[in-house]
């Protein structure tokens, strides 16, 4: 099964994708984590994208489509994967559909976690207070990440709705409730 976790920055996609990875053995494919790992390792790719992530802008479609394609061909994705933070543009979604079709696969379900902007800002402030904030977790960069989300990524909701794959869940509910709601959706998919 191939699942996309969808939602604005801080919606809880990563948290839920990790839980799915543990429970259903579907690897979490997070482009954000992969890019941060490249930055931490100081690879040429990491050097190329570091300032883009710091600003909260989007890395090129070519780069993220490339790293997702390589990752998806690893043996642990033989039963599918959970895509987290990818796709983020229509071009990425089309590339993903093509990549999966070439392997006789498809996206089965897209789960949107809906969270109000004010709550997202509160969550970032909490990460800062706890000392667990990333370099791009500050109120100014979050504003840009949200703008980028609404401009480039939110239009994908319609793309997946038209394919009949979209389910929207309340991302402001307690973590365990969101996990249970996701399990119900996947049981029917
Ligand atoms: P968020 O919590 O904002 O959803 P992510 O960890 O998914 O964070 O992504 C962090 C940053 O990495 C983004 O702001 C962007 O710069 C870059 N990035 C991650 N995934 C993509 C993607 N699919 N396309 C373009 N840029 C991406």
CSV table of N, CA and C and ligand atoms in Angstrom, one decimal, residues 7-14 30-36 49 51-61 64-65 67-68 84-89 92 127 134 136-137 141-142 145-146 148-149 153, ligand 1:
chain,number,residue,atom,x,y,z
A,7,UNK,N,-0.4,17.7,4.5
A,7,UNK,CA,-0.9,18.8,5.4
A,7,UNK,C,0.2,19.8,5.5
A,8,UNK,N,-0.2,21.0,6.1
A,8,UNK,CA,0.8,22.1,6.3
A,8,UNK,C,1.9,21.7,7.2
A,9,UNK,N,3.0,22.5,7.2
A,9,UNK,CA,4.1,22.3,8.1
A,9,UNK,C,3.7,22.3,9.5
A,10,UNK,N,4.1,21.2,10.2
A,10,UNK,CA,3.7,21.1,11.6
A,10,UNK,C,2.4,20.4,11.9
A,11,UNK,N,1.8,19.9,10.8
A,11,UNK,CA,0.5,19.2,11.0
A,11,UNK,C,0.5,17.9,11.7
A,12,UNK,N,1.7,17.3,11.8
A,12,UNK,CA,1.9,16.0,12.4
A,12,UNK,C,2.0,14.9,11.4
A,13,UNK,N,2.4,15.2,10.2
A,13,UNK,CA,2.6,14.2,9.2
A,13,UNK,C,3.7,13.2,9.6
A,14,UNK,N,4.8,13.8,10.0
A,14,UNK,CA,6.0,12.9,10.4
A,14,UNK,C,5.7,12.0,11.6
A,30,UNK,N,10.4,10.5,3.9
A,30,UNK,CA,10.3,12.0,4.2
A,30,UNK,C,11.4,12.7,3.4
A,31,UNK,N,11.0,13.5,2.4
A,31,UNK,CA,12.0,14.2,1.7
A,31,UNK,C,12.7,15.3,2.6
A,32,UNK,N,11.9,15.8,3.5
A,32,UNK,CA,12.6,16.8,4.5
A,32,UNK,C,13.7,16.1,5.2
A,33,UNK,N,13.4,14.9,5.8
A,33,UNK,CA,14.5,14.2,6.5
A,33,UNK,C,15.7,13.8,5.6
A,34,UNK,N,15.4,13.4,4.4
A,34,UNK,CA,16.5,13.0,3.5
A,34,UNK,C,17.3,14.3,3.2
A,35,UNK,N,16.7,15.4,2.9
A,35,UNK,CA,17.4,16.6,2.6
A,35,UNK,C,18.3,17.1,3.9
A,36,UNK,N,17.7,17.0,5.0
A,36,UNK,CA,18.4,17.3,6.3
A,36,UNK,C,19.6,16.4,6.5
A,49,UNK,N,21.3,22.6,-1.1
A,49,UNK,CA,19.9,22.9,-0.7
A,49,UNK,C,19.8,23.6,0.7
A,51,UNK,N,20.6,26.5,2.1
A,51,UNK,CA,20.0,27.8,2.2
A,51,UNK,C,18.5,27.8,1.8
A,52,UNK,N,18.1,26.9,0.9
A,52,UNK,CA,16.7,26.8,0.5
A,52,UNK,C,15.9,26.4,1.7
A,53,UNK,N,16.3,25.3,2.4
A,53,UNK,CA,15.6,24.8,3.6
A,53,UNK,C,15.5,25.9,4.7
A,54,UNK,N,16.7,26.6,4.9
A,54,UNK,CA,16.7,27.6,5.9
A,54,UNK,C,15.7,28.7,5.7
A,55,UNK,N,15.4,29.0,4.4
A,55,UNK,CA,14.4,30.0,4.1
A,55,UNK,C,13.0,29.5,4.1
A,56,UNK,N,12.8,28.2,4.0
A,56,UNK,CA,11.5,27.6,3.9
A,56,UNK,C,11.0,27.5,2.5
A,57,UNK,N,11.9,27.7,1.5
A,57,UNK,CA,11.4,27.7,0.1
A,57,UNK,C,11.5,26.2,-0.4
A,58,UNK,N,11.0,26.0,-1.6
A,58,UNK,CA,11.0,24.6,-2.1
A,58,UNK,C,12.3,24.3,-2.9
A,59,UNK,N,12.8,23.1,-2.6
A,59,UNK,CA,13.9,22.6,-3.4
A,59,UNK,C,13.3,22.2,-4.8
A,60,UNK,N,14.1,22.1,-5.8
A,60,UNK,CA,13.6,21.9,-7.2
A,60,UNK,C,12.9,20.5,-7.2
A,61,UNK,N,11.9,20.4,-8.1
A,61,UNK,CA,11.2,19.2,-8.3
A,61,UNK,C,12.1,18.1,-8.7
A,64,UNK,N,14.0,16.5,-5.7
A,64,UNK,CA,13.2,15.6,-4.8
A,64,UNK,C,12.6,14.4,-5.5
A,65,UNK,N,12.3,14.6,-6.8
A,65,UNK,CA,11.8,13.4,-7.5
A,65,UNK,C,12.9,12.4,-7.7
A,67,UNK,N,15.5,11.9,-5.6
A,67,UNK,CA,15.8,11.2,-4.3
A,67,UNK,C,14.7,10.2,-3.9
A,68,UNK,N,13.5,10.6,-4.2
A,68,UNK,CA,12.4,9.7,-3.9
A,68,UNK,C,12.4,8.4,-4.8
A,84,UNK,N,5.9,11.3,3.0
A,84,UNK,CA,5.7,12.4,4.0
A,84,UNK,C,6.5,13.6,3.6
A,85,UNK,N,5.7,14.7,3.2
A,85,UNK,CA,6.3,15.9,2.7
A,85,UNK,C,6.6,15.8,1.2
A,86,UNK,N,6.1,14.9,0.6
A,86,UNK,CA,6.2,14.7,-0.8
A,86,UNK,C,5.0,14.0,-1.3
A,87,UNK,N,4.4,14.4,-2.4
A,87,UNK,CA,4.7,15.5,-3.3
A,87,UNK,C,4.2,16.8,-2.7
A,88,UNK,N,4.9,17.9,-3.2
A,88,UNK,CA,4.6,19.2,-2.7
A,88,UNK,C,4.2,20.2,-3.8
A,89,UNK,N,4.2,19.7,-5.1
A,89,UNK,CA,3.8,20.5,-6.2
A,89,UNK,C,3.1,19.5,-7.2
A,92,UNK,N,5.5,17.3,-9.0
A,92,UNK,CA,5.9,16.2,-8.2
A,92,UNK,C,4.9,15.1,-8.1
A,127,UNK,N,8.0,24.0,20.1
A,127,UNK,CA,9.3,23.3,19.8
A,127,UNK,C,10.5,24.2,20.2
A,134,UNK,N,13.9,22.9,14.7
A,134,UNK,CA,14.9,22.9,13.6
A,134,UNK,C,15.3,24.3,13.2
A,136,UNK,N,14.7,25.8,10.6
A,136,UNK,CA,13.6,26.5,9.9
A,136,UNK,C,12.3,26.6,10.8
A,137,UNK,N,12.4,26.3,12.1
A,137,UNK,CA,11.3,26.4,13.0
A,137,UNK,C,11.4,27.8,13.7
A,141,UNK,N,10.1,32.1,9.4
A,141,UNK,CA,10.2,31.1,8.3
A,141,UNK,C,9.0,30.3,8.3
A,142,UNK,N,8.3,30.0,9.4
A,142,UNK,CA,7.0,29.3,9.3
A,142,UNK,C,6.0,30.0,8.4
A,145,UNK,N,6.9,29.2,5.0
A,145,UNK,CA,6.6,27.8,4.7
A,145,UNK,C,5.1,27.6,4.5
A,146,UNK,N,4.3,28.4,5.3
A,146,UNK,CA,2.8,28.3,5.2
A,146,UNK,C,2.4,28.9,3.8
A,148,UNK,N,4.1,29.1,1.1
A,148,UNK,CA,4.5,28.1,0.1
A,148,UNK,C,3.5,27.0,0.0
A,149,UNK,N,3.1,26.5,1.2
A,149,UNK,CA,2.2,25.4,1.3
A,149,UNK,C,0.9,25.8,0.6
A,153,UNK,N,1.3,23.7,-2.7
A,153,UNK,CA,1.0,22.4,-2.3
A,153,UNK,C,-0.5,22.1,-2.1
B,1,LIG,P1,7.6,20.6,7.1
B,1,LIG,O1,7.5,20.4,8.6
B,1,LIG,O2,7.7,22.1,6.8
B,1,LIG,O3,6.5,20.0,6.3
B,1,LIG,P2,9.7,19.0,5.9
B,1,LIG,O4,10.6,18.4,6.8
B,1,LIG,O5,8.7,18.2,5.1
B,1,LIG,O6,9.0,20.1,6.7
B,1,LIG,O7,10.5,19.9,4.8
B,1,LIG,C1,11.5,20.8,5.2
B,1,LIG,C2,12.0,21.6,4.0
B,1,LIG,O8,12.6,20.7,3.1
B,1,LIG,C3,10.9,22.4,3.2
B,1,LIG,O9,10.6,23.6,3.8
B,1,LIG,C4,11.6,22.5,1.8
B,1,LIG,O10,12.6,23.5,1.8
B,1,LIG,C5,12.3,21.1,1.7
B,1,LIG,N1,11.5,20.1,1.1
B,1,LIG,C6,11.1,18.9,1.7
B,1,LIG,N2,10.3,18.2,0.9
B,1,LIG,C7,10.3,18.9,-0.3
B,1,LIG,C8,9.6,18.6,-1.5
B,1,LIG,N3,8.9,17.5,-1.7
B,1,LIG,N4,9.8,19.6,-2.5
B,1,LIG,C9,10.5,20.6,-2.4
B,1,LIG,N5,11.2,20.9,-1.2
B,1,LIG,C10,11.0,20.1,-0.2
